[in-house]
Amino acid sequence: MKASTTPAGTPQAGGTQPDATQPGATKGGATKGDATKAGATRSLLDHARPHRKALIAGAALSALGGVSGLAQPLVAKSFVEALAVDGSVTRQVLLLALLIVGGALTSAFGMYAVERAAESVVLGARRRLIARLPRLRVADLDRRPPGDLISRVTADTTLLREAATNNLVDTLIGSVTLIGMLVLMAWLDVVLFLAVLGVVVAIGGCTALVMPRIARASKEAQEALGELGSGLERLLGAIRTVKASGAEQRESAVLDGSARDAWRAGLRAARWGAVAGTSSGLVVQLAFLTVLGLGGARVANGSMSVASLIGFLLYLFYLVGPVAQLASGISGLQVGTAAVRRIHEVLELTPEEGEAELPAARTAREGDTTHEGGAGIVFRDVVFRYREDGRPVLDGAGFEIGPGGLTAVVGPSGTGKSTLFALLERFYDIDSGSISVDGRDLRDWNPAELRRTIGYVEQDAPVLAGTLRDNLMLAAPGASPDELRHVMEQVRLTALVDGLPEGLDTEVGHRGTALSGGQRQRVAIARALLRRPRLLLLDEATSQLDALNESELREVIAGIARTTTVLVIAHRLSTVTGARRILVLEDGRVRASGTHAELLREGGLYARLAATQTLGADRQESAPVAGD
């Protein structure tokens, strides 16, 4: 089976990747869910820690604004007492005005400091994800749809923004302000304070039961949104096929179902959020009724002054702010921990080794005189499967290729031809056996170092959005204009470039839609050749070229094969009749090898394939043996 058409499900190699969110027992009797939640909370704080100075400054200013609110009822009490004795109230009025204006200004500056830190948290998280994603193992990326990964970089980091900053500060300030108000209320009247505290504790207990449901519903909503993104990526990535198949309505129905799933999950999160939000108002309303009845009775029997009751009621009204702030902060933290778990599912995946310890890359500027020659390849009893419980795609495959020359790999579809290339690039690790390049086991190679020596042209010859120049120089950014021109001439791209309105700086469109299939193949081949690889892998690289261009390009590849090891996958046997050696792959094993003429004489699978393509013995001299 080809790497480009892996079986449905979750392709993988070398074992499964555990899901950090799956339930299960952990050491000490705690559930994995509890451990994950604690880890998510720590990770949330880790994201906030680099910006702690700005957060502390913002929290301090916000707290100062809250303190001004705490002082206002006391000043109001003093104002009422002064009026009762016909005293001057100028000082109280000025102090109230100062507290109101000063509190608003400090709160505004605090809010800006927190928002600034919030944007920095988002930037940091996105930069970590962006740096990690390209370095993840292909097997790990195969298990996650691109749309879901995009959702983690965009939507989940936005939720993290609120949780790691605003919600964190809201929870802190709300808690401090609430405690301060309760202390002052206790100072004014212990009996009323105990009554209010009883209401707060009762409602708070009910709210605490709701919070885990908010977290669970939020995680479901985010996952549903990721599935919707995956569906959109699937549709837009094959929009021409969908339209040509008349499947627009069916695909829209699938996306509609995903959108409805996201809507239902969002409603569940909103429902529990509404319960938590309503509880804050309920606290104040019940407390107000309690204070009004009990306080009125205490004023009537003379155990409490009217001024103290007014001050207490003002604190009660002001209690709305910190209670709502605290409820909102805790609710937001539940959403944030769900988001941070999804973010860290990606960040905790083991990346491939990087290039930090490698010497500077060999560039095309060094010239042909410093070419190191072709690379030798040895496969020994290689067994590989994409899924641990799946059938082997390669089952004991073995062959040896010496440096230089053109070697072709042929066989029926689904026999593992493209998988050979994926393993050589170390996109996956084998289950058993060994692969060596230049006598060195593939597992001992740094992947980045290994890929420097390889030029890889994939079956669908992908072209990235951007200019033609960007695509050609993707693997060799240091190539000179002369080298770029020489490679374009080799693959017959010069006429195309000359006919473009902006030459090499012409935009090729999303996935190269501005280019034909044959042009995309030539671009991909030129990109690989510009890197001057020691091993060139061509997966059906000429399938979309016309006969004339294919013949010319075969001559170019034959020339390259004199100094470079070239490995070609071909379904059209006419393209490889001149290969120095042909490997016949069937059921994951190399069943035969030899030249075109030798394999025809032996009969077997190759002869049957040749017969279906009318390639008899009269064609065996149709092309020179490449690399000889």
XYZ file of C-alpha atoms in Angstrom:
628
model
C 0.000 0.000 0.000
C 1.294 3.437 -0.862
C 2.219 5.965 1.779
C 0.101 8.507 -0.002
C -2.959 6.317 0.291
C -2.721 4.977 3.809
C -5.594 2.894 5.083
C -8.485 4.563 6.797
C -8.152 5.100 10.484
C -5.074 6.203 12.300
C -1.920 5.137 10.476
C 1.072 4.776 12.694
C 4.375 3.051 13.074
C 6.305 1.790 16.006
C 3.390 1.623 18.445
C 0.446 3.741 19.400
C 0.478 7.216 20.811
C -1.451 7.345 24.099
C -4.236 9.838 24.368
C -3.708 12.032 27.376
C -7.402 12.570 27.781
C -8.563 8.969 27.914
C -9.836 7.772 31.272
C -7.836 5.282 33.224
C -6.088 4.594 36.472
C -2.783 6.161 37.413
C -0.433 5.650 40.308
C -1.747 6.395 43.747
C -5.322 5.526 42.830
C -6.038 8.863 41.120
C -7.771 8.816 37.787
C -5.965 9.896 34.640
C -8.630 12.572 34.212
C -7.675 14.113 37.560
C -4.001 13.991 36.672
C -4.703 15.529 33.290
C -6.755 18.332 34.839
C -3.991 19.123 37.318
C -1.452 19.067 34.499
C -3.629 21.384 32.408
C -3.835 23.852 35.296
C -0.056 23.812 35.683
C 0.365 24.272 31.942
C -2.043 27.199 32.044
C 0.110 28.854 34.693
C 3.242 28.032 32.659
C 1.841 30.027 29.741
C 1.174 32.985 32.054
C 4.503 32.820 33.916
C 6.704 34.587 31.289
C 4.348 37.566 31.457
C 3.919 37.596 35.224
C 5.310 41.149 35.650
C 2.692 42.630 33.339
C -0.012 40.478 34.911
C 1.026 41.450 38.440
C 1.072 45.122 37.459
C -2.351 44.829 35.827
C -3.731 42.881 38.771
C -2.315 45.424 41.229
C -3.912 48.325 39.374
C -7.195 46.458 39.083
C -7.012 45.628 42.783
C -6.399 49.298 43.546
C -9.522 50.130 41.592
C -11.342 47.487 43.624
C -10.054 48.964 46.885
C -11.545 52.307 45.893
C -14.856 50.506 45.562
C -14.424 48.977 49.031
C -13.887 52.421 50.559
C -16.942 54.048 48.957
C -19.602 52.524 51.287
C -17.577 53.629 54.323
C -17.438 57.180 52.959
C -21.168 56.975 52.208
C -21.779 55.883 55.825
C -19.754 58.874 57.029
C -21.757 61.099 54.653
C -25.081 59.899 56.158
C -23.776 60.337 59.718
C -22.629 63.903 58.924
C -26.035 64.763 57.502
C -27.704 63.407 60.648
C -25.868 65.998 62.797
C -26.046 68.831 60.210
C -22.280 68.656 59.701
C -20.235 69.589 56.605
C -20.174 66.936 53.870
C -17.705 68.646 51.494
C -14.850 66.375 52.486
C -16.951 63.241 51.969
C -18.195 64.432 48.564
C -14.666 65.211 47.326
C -13.383 61.911 48.662
C -16.195 60.018 46.916
C -15.442 61.795 43.632
C -11.731 61.010 43.999
C -12.453 57.357 44.736
C -14.786 57.015 41.745
C -12.534 58.784 39.203
C -9.299 57.343 40.576
C -10.761 53.837 40.672
C -11.929 54.098 37.058
C -8.522 55.304 35.828
C -6.485 52.695 37.693
C -8.859 49.963 36.529
C -8.451 51.139 32.911
C -4.648 51.037 33.121
C -4.841 47.643 34.805
C -7.120 46.335 32.070
C -4.685 47.483 29.372
C -1.743 45.802 31.119
C -3.677 42.539 31.344
C -4.807 42.722 27.699
C -1.240 43.363 26.587
C -0.089 40.307 28.498
C -2.993 38.348 26.985
C -1.851 39.083 23.446
C 1.684 38.045 24.402
C 0.396 34.746 25.804
C -1.385 34.017 22.510
C 1.714 34.903 20.503
C 3.891 32.662 22.652
C 1.524 29.683 22.402
C 1.104 30.060 18.655
C 4.845 30.375 18.097
C 5.434 27.183 20.080
C 2.806 25.321 18.068
C 4.035 26.717 14.752
C 7.608 25.743 15.620
C 6.529 22.253 16.715
C 4.078 21.237 13.970
C 6.552 21.015 11.043
C 8.940 18.959 13.202
C 6.403 16.350 14.321
C 6.703 12.817 13.053
C 4.595 12.055 10.003
C 2.971 9.152 11.856
C 1.730 11.552 14.555
C 0.454 14.023 11.966
C -1.384 11.218 10.149
C -3.507 10.646 13.239
C -4.740 14.230 13.368
C -6.732 15.898 10.571
C -5.166 19.179 9.372
C -8.344 21.110 10.158
C -8.201 20.021 13.793
C -4.557 21.096 14.076
C -5.446 24.475 12.572
C -8.223 24.834 15.162
C -5.715 24.205 17.946
C -3.410 26.936 16.645
C -6.213 29.478 16.157
C -9.374 28.879 18.217
C -7.792 27.089 21.196
C -5.035 29.670 21.631
C -7.700 32.390 21.646
C -9.440 30.601 24.526
C -6.062 30.249 26.230
C -5.649 34.023 25.902
C -8.641 34.689 28.131
C -7.921 31.914 30.612
C -4.223 32.595 31.196
C -4.705 36.319 31.715
C -8.179 37.860 32.056
C -9.813 34.879 33.756
C -6.799 34.355 35.992
C -6.792 38.013 37.035
C -10.593 38.051 37.383
C -10.446 35.047 39.697
C -7.681 36.609 41.778
C -9.159 40.110 41.982
C -12.683 38.789 42.456
C -11.504 36.591 45.324
C -9.522 39.382 47.014
C -12.311 41.922 46.596
C -14.949 39.472 47.807
C -12.893 38.606 50.876
C -12.286 42.306 51.556
C -15.982 43.106 51.308
C -16.912 40.203 53.572
C -14.373 41.362 56.177
C -15.748 44.916 56.118
C -19.315 43.598 56.283
C -18.333 41.541 59.334
C -16.833 44.676 60.851
C -20.086 46.575 60.300
C -22.379 43.852 61.666
C -21.465 40.253 62.495
C -25.040 38.958 62.536
C -25.844 40.217 59.016
C -22.442 39.049 57.810
C -23.092 35.484 58.975
C -26.471 35.509 57.240
C -24.912 36.710 53.970
C -22.024 34.233 54.305
C -24.496 31.367 54.614
C -26.171 32.396 51.347
C -22.807 32.781 49.562
C -21.575 29.361 50.707
C -24.819 27.620 49.704
C -24.888 29.118 46.216
C -21.101 28.697 45.843
C -21.378 24.981 46.608
C -23.975 24.530 43.892
C -21.814 26.490 41.446
C -18.787 24.305 42.235
C -20.776 21.267 41.094
C -21.462 22.974 37.764
C -17.840 23.878 36.937
C -16.661 20.387 35.840
C -19.643 20.198 33.488
C -18.617 23.522 31.961
C -15.095 22.180 31.373
C -16.389 18.969 29.792
C -18.913 20.766 27.590
C -16.288 23.304 26.515
C -13.859 20.558 25.514
C -16.597 18.838 23.493
C -17.423 22.140 21.791
C -13.773 22.731 20.878
C -13.394 19.192 19.526
C -16.572 19.598 17.465
C -15.170 22.843 16.078
C -11.959 21.013 15.164
C -13.983 18.358 13.323
C -15.803 21.079 11.418
C -12.456 22.595 10.432
C -11.268 19.173 9.262
C -14.399 18.766 7.142
C -13.886 22.168 5.538
C -10.250 21.376 4.810
C -11.330 18.092 3.205
C -13.934 19.840 1.024
C -11.801 22.782 -0.073
C -8.771 20.556 -0.686
C -10.719 18.545 -3.282
C -13.297 21.104 -4.430
C -12.806 20.323 -8.137
C -13.367 16.618 -7.546
C -16.453 17.378 -5.472
C -17.915 19.623 -8.169
C -17.058 17.217 -10.972
C -18.775 14.429 -9.023
C -21.887 16.498 -8.386
C -21.355 15.921 -4.670
C -21.747 19.507 -3.441
C -25.038 18.842 -1.685
C -23.824 15.646 -0.022
C -20.621 17.271 1.180
C -22.593 20.264 2.450
C -24.833 17.862 4.366
C -21.783 16.323 6.036
C -20.489 19.767 7.009
C -23.956 20.756 8.165
C -23.954 17.745 10.490
C -20.559 18.803 11.892
C -21.807 22.367 12.341
C -24.850 21.075 14.213
C -22.637 18.940 16.447
C -20.576 22.032 17.260
C -23.803 23.980 17.877
C -25.146 21.346 20.267
C -21.859 21.171 22.139
C -21.778 24.972 22.300
C -25.315 25.018 23.684
C -24.355 22.593 26.429
C -21.425 24.805 27.380
C -23.663 27.897 27.246
C -26.348 26.193 29.354
C -23.975 25.336 32.172
C -22.306 28.738 31.824
C -25.692 30.403 32.232
C -26.288 28.402 35.408
C -22.949 29.550 36.802
C -23.582 33.154 35.741
C -27.095 33.245 37.193
C -25.799 32.027 40.528
C -23.902 35.284 41.050
C -27.077 37.332 40.694
C -28.961 34.860 42.859
C -26.410 35.305 45.652
C -26.996 39.064 45.769
C -30.793 38.841 45.501
C -31.141 36.290 48.296
C -28.605 38.138 50.407
C -30.466 41.427 49.840
C -33.765 39.920 50.992
C -32.043 38.431 54.027
C -30.326 41.697 54.968
C -33.463 43.745 54.310
C -35.560 41.615 56.641
C -32.995 40.928 59.325
C -31.376 44.373 59.138
C -34.716 46.155 59.290
C -35.571 44.234 62.421
C -32.222 45.114 64.006
C -32.666 48.814 63.186
C -36.186 48.651 64.688
C -34.954 47.209 67.985
C -32.060 49.673 68.127
C -29.221 47.132 67.859
C -28.044 48.661 64.560
C -27.940 52.215 63.206
C -29.547 53.318 59.968
C -26.127 54.490 58.667
C -24.616 51.041 59.288
C -27.531 49.379 57.497
C -27.078 51.706 54.507
C -23.344 50.960 54.437
C -24.039 47.229 54.657
C -26.580 47.407 51.850
C -24.131 49.332 49.696
C -21.533 46.610 50.250
C -24.180 44.111 49.324
C -24.904 45.900 46.054
C -21.188 46.230 45.373
C -20.911 42.490 46.006
C -22.447 41.922 42.569
C -19.212 42.935 40.817
C -16.693 40.660 42.567
C -19.104 37.716 42.696
C -19.788 37.995 38.959
C -16.071 38.546 38.326
C -15.179 35.469 40.357
C -17.840 33.310 38.658
C -16.757 34.502 35.224
C -13.097 33.927 36.027
C -13.622 30.385 37.321
C -15.907 29.515 34.399
C -13.337 30.895 31.946
C -10.571 28.903 33.614
C -12.576 25.725 33.048
C -12.812 26.571 29.338
C -9.128 27.490 29.302
C -7.973 24.233 30.865
C -9.884 22.348 28.172
C -8.126 24.460 25.519
C -4.690 24.072 27.064
C -5.110 20.284 27.152
C -5.735 20.288 23.406
C -2.749 22.568 22.821
C -0.465 20.410 24.927
C -1.578 17.223 23.221
C 0.415 18.628 20.286
C 3.265 20.202 22.280
C 3.866 16.970 24.189
C 4.364 14.907 21.025
C 7.998 13.976 20.476
C 9.465 15.950 17.560
C 12.088 14.688 15.168
C 15.693 15.591 15.745
C 16.497 19.038 14.424
C 19.449 20.551 12.607
C 20.868 22.480 15.558
C 23.933 20.229 15.876
C 24.483 19.699 12.163
C 27.126 21.433 10.043
C 26.035 23.991 7.499
C 24.043 22.509 4.640
C 25.846 21.730 1.396
C 24.581 24.193 -1.198
C 24.564 24.206 -4.943
C 27.179 26.971 -4.951
C 29.886 24.440 -4.253
C 29.715 23.311 -7.870
C 29.743 19.909 -9.494
C 33.417 19.280 -8.700
C 32.610 18.730 -5.021
C 29.771 16.296 -5.638
C 30.058 13.374 -3.218
C 28.664 10.724 -5.559
C 25.629 8.521 -5.178
C 24.448 6.841 -1.990
C 24.255 3.086 -1.489
C 21.038 1.572 -0.084
C 20.412 -1.756 1.642
C 17.032 -3.127 2.790
C 17.192 -6.305 4.897
C 14.004 -8.205 5.828
C 12.063 -4.964 6.328
C 8.620 -5.322 7.906
C 6.388 -2.274 8.191
C 2.714 -1.646 8.873
C 0.896 1.680 9.171
C -1.283 0.466 12.001
C -0.220 -1.821 14.814
C -3.189 -4.094 14.157
C -3.016 -3.799 10.356
C -1.480 -6.116 7.788
C 2.165 -5.519 6.837
C 2.615 -3.231 3.849
C 6.200 -4.448 3.543
C 6.717 -8.024 4.688
C 10.351 -9.051 4.575
C 11.407 -6.706 1.777
C 15.098 -6.883 0.955
C 17.399 -5.573 -1.782
C 20.715 -3.793 -2.260
C 21.479 -0.836 -4.535
C 25.024 0.341 -5.145
C 26.015 4.006 -5.491
C 24.939 5.695 -8.713
C 22.779 4.426 -11.530
C 19.064 4.293 -12.153
C 17.018 1.657 -10.336
C 13.305 1.247 -10.998
C 10.653 -0.168 -8.671
C 7.598 -1.645 -10.376
C 4.639 -3.725 -9.323
C 0.876 -3.661 -8.905
C -0.785 -0.822 -7.020
C -0.795 -1.174 -3.238
C 2.332 -3.324 -2.976
C 4.355 -0.805 -0.938
C 6.356 1.032 -3.599
C 5.733 4.535 -2.246
C 6.185 3.181 1.270
C 9.811 2.363 0.369
C 10.379 6.064 -0.285
C 8.575 7.124 2.906
C 10.836 4.827 4.921
C 13.980 6.111 3.203
C 12.944 9.642 4.169
C 12.313 8.401 7.734
C 8.738 9.615 7.678
C 8.051 6.346 9.503
C 10.205 3.874 11.408
C 10.183 0.220 10.454
C 8.767 -2.521 12.704
C 11.646 -4.933 12.123
C 14.580 -5.542 9.836
C 17.037 -2.829 8.869
C 17.620 -0.115 6.287
C 21.017 1.437 5.711
C 22.245 4.312 3.578
C 25.973 4.421 2.838
C 26.467 1.525 5.263
C 24.892 3.443 8.150
C 21.682 2.242 9.757
C 18.848 4.626 9.007
C 17.978 4.929 12.703
C 21.471 6.304 13.355
C 20.937 9.171 10.919
C 19.687 12.511 12.093
C 16.513 12.916 9.954
C 17.504 16.415 8.869
C 20.995 15.242 7.881
C 19.529 12.273 6.016
C 17.077 14.407 4.051
C 19.834 16.749 2.948
C 21.224 13.926 0.857
C 17.857 13.062 -0.716
C 15.799 14.724 -3.416
C 12.186 13.543 -3.229
C 9.538 14.077 -5.897
C 6.176 12.893 -4.583
C 3.524 11.198 -6.657
C 1.167 14.190 -6.683
C 4.057 16.699 -7.049
C 2.714 19.258 -4.550
C 3.360 22.937 -5.191
C 2.997 25.436 -2.364
C 1.132 28.723 -2.551
C 3.597 31.512 -3.328
C 5.805 32.442 -6.246
C 7.395 30.039 -8.683
C 10.815 31.135 -7.393
C 9.819 30.301 -3.797
C 8.793 26.805 -4.868
C 11.925 26.106 -6.889
C 14.262 27.300 -4.125
C 12.359 25.712 -1.245
C 15.020 23.023 -0.649
C 18.012 25.113 -1.767
C 17.494 28.730 -0.663
C 21.172 29.512 -1.309
C 21.165 28.520 -4.979
C 22.546 31.101 -7.383
C 20.580 32.513 -10.364
C 22.869 30.602 -12.771
C 22.186 27.303 -11.034
C 18.464 28.017 -10.994
C 18.528 28.784 -14.717
C 20.520 25.617 -15.459
C 18.027 23.390 -13.611
C 15.073 25.051 -15.349
C 16.687 24.328 -18.682
C 17.223 20.698 -17.667
C 13.533 20.118 -16.904
C 12.262 22.290 -19.773
C 10.766 25.031 -17.554
C 12.384 27.971 -19.346
C 9.591 28.415 -21.888
C 6.996 28.376 -19.099
C 8.837 31.033 -17.089
C 9.356 33.236 -20.149
C 5.630 33.125 -20.837
C 4.558 34.140 -17.310
C 3.642 37.801 -16.694
C 6.093 38.203 -13.804
C 8.478 35.384 -14.621
C 9.792 33.548 -11.583
C 7.944 35.963 -9.300
C 4.529 34.911 -10.621
C 2.146 33.570 -7.985
C 1.267 29.918 -8.659
C -1.943 29.907 -6.571
C -3.159 27.602 -3.835
C -1.572 24.177 -4.385
C -0.243 25.403 -7.722
C -3.645 25.736 -9.388
C -2.181 28.212 -11.894
C 0.021 25.413 -13.284
C -0.879 22.305 -15.248
C -0.186 18.828 -13.855
C 2.870 18.412 -16.068
C 4.193 21.842 -15.101
C 3.800 21.012 -11.405
C 5.772 17.812 -11.957
C 8.589 19.688 -13.672
C 8.648 22.241 -10.842
C 8.873 19.429 -8.283
C 11.695 17.726 -10.204
C 13.587 21.012 -10.601
C 13.186 21.671 -6.872
C 14.718 18.280 -6.083
C 17.573 18.633 -8.594
C 18.501 22.106 -7.367
C 19.384 20.549 -4.032
C 21.985 18.364 -5.782
C 21.010 15.196 -3.890
C 23.097 12.062 -3.633
C 19.898 10.024 -3.726
C 17.017 11.057 -5.990
C 13.589 9.499 -5.358
C 11.068 9.889 -8.178
C 7.546 8.594 -7.502
C 5.748 8.532 -10.863
C 7.495 11.826 -11.556
C 6.743 11.896 -15.297
C 3.206 10.499 -15.324
C 1.644 13.828 -16.356
C 4.193 14.797 -19.024
C 3.561 14.462 -22.718
C 5.619 11.920 -24.662
C 8.157 14.474 -25.952
C 8.823 16.086 -22.567
C 8.915 12.682 -20.895
C 11.532 11.429 -23.351
C 13.667 14.549 -22.855
C 13.393 14.333 -19.089
C 14.342 10.644 -19.150
C 17.569 11.638 -20.859
C 18.210 14.231 -18.131
C 17.593 11.661 -15.391
C 19.847 9.162 -17.164
C 22.614 11.788 -17.110
C 22.058 12.493 -13.432
C 22.178 8.768 -12.677
C 25.841 8.650 -13.763
C 26.831 10.427 -10.523
C 23.731 10.103 -8.356
C 21.715 7.146 -7.129
C 18.275 7.488 -8.733
C 15.343 5.379 -7.556
C 12.193 5.578 -9.692
C 8.704 4.227 -9.109
C 6.862 3.653 -12.365
C 3.604 2.120 -13.484
C 4.369 2.865 -17.149
C 7.165 0.430 -17.809
C 8.167 2.289 -20.966
C 9.725 4.946 -18.735
C 12.150 2.515 -17.064
C 13.166 0.031 -19.754
C 16.614 1.627 -19.750
C 17.128 1.291 -16.005
C 20.297 -0.451 -14.863
C 18.187 -2.545 -12.544
C 14.456 -3.111 -12.048
C 12.988 -4.353 -8.740
C 9.643 -6.139 -8.988
C 7.627 -5.635 -5.812
C 4.659 -7.838 -4.979
C 2.829 -8.353 -1.665
C 5.422 -6.324 0.199
C 8.440 -8.277 -1.074
C 10.937 -8.007 -3.915
C 10.018 -11.008 -6.071
C 12.525 -10.436 -8.877
C 15.222 -8.041 -10.046
C 17.259 -7.498 -13.186
C 17.273 -5.516 -16.413
C 14.237 -5.183 -18.632
C 15.514 -7.891 -21.003
C 16.415 -10.282 -18.178
C 13.036 -9.951 -16.501
C 11.223 -10.514 -19.794
C 13.161 -13.738 -20.309
C 12.371 -14.925 -16.801
C 8.650 -14.416 -17.282
C 6.611 -13.982 -14.106
C 4.927 -10.821 -12.891
C 7.124 -8.375 -14.819
C 6.527 -10.154 -18.099
C 2.772 -10.090 -17.461
C 2.904 -6.361 -16.673
C 4.945 -5.738 -19.816
C 2.493 -7.749 -21.911
C -0.411 -5.613 -20.730
C 1.519 -2.534 -21.881
C 2.667 -4.153 -25.154
C 6.311 -3.983 -24.084
C 7.948 -6.992 -25.661
C 11.522 -7.887 -26.434
C 11.553 -5.440 -29.342
C 11.513 -2.602 -26.811
C 14.419 -3.764 -24.709
C 16.920 -1.685 -26.663
C 14.716 1.387 -26.795
C 16.739 3.317 -24.244
C 20.329 3.275 -22.988
C 20.937 1.754 -19.573
C 20.984 4.739 -17.196
C 24.027 5.159 -15.063
C 26.298 2.920 -17.140
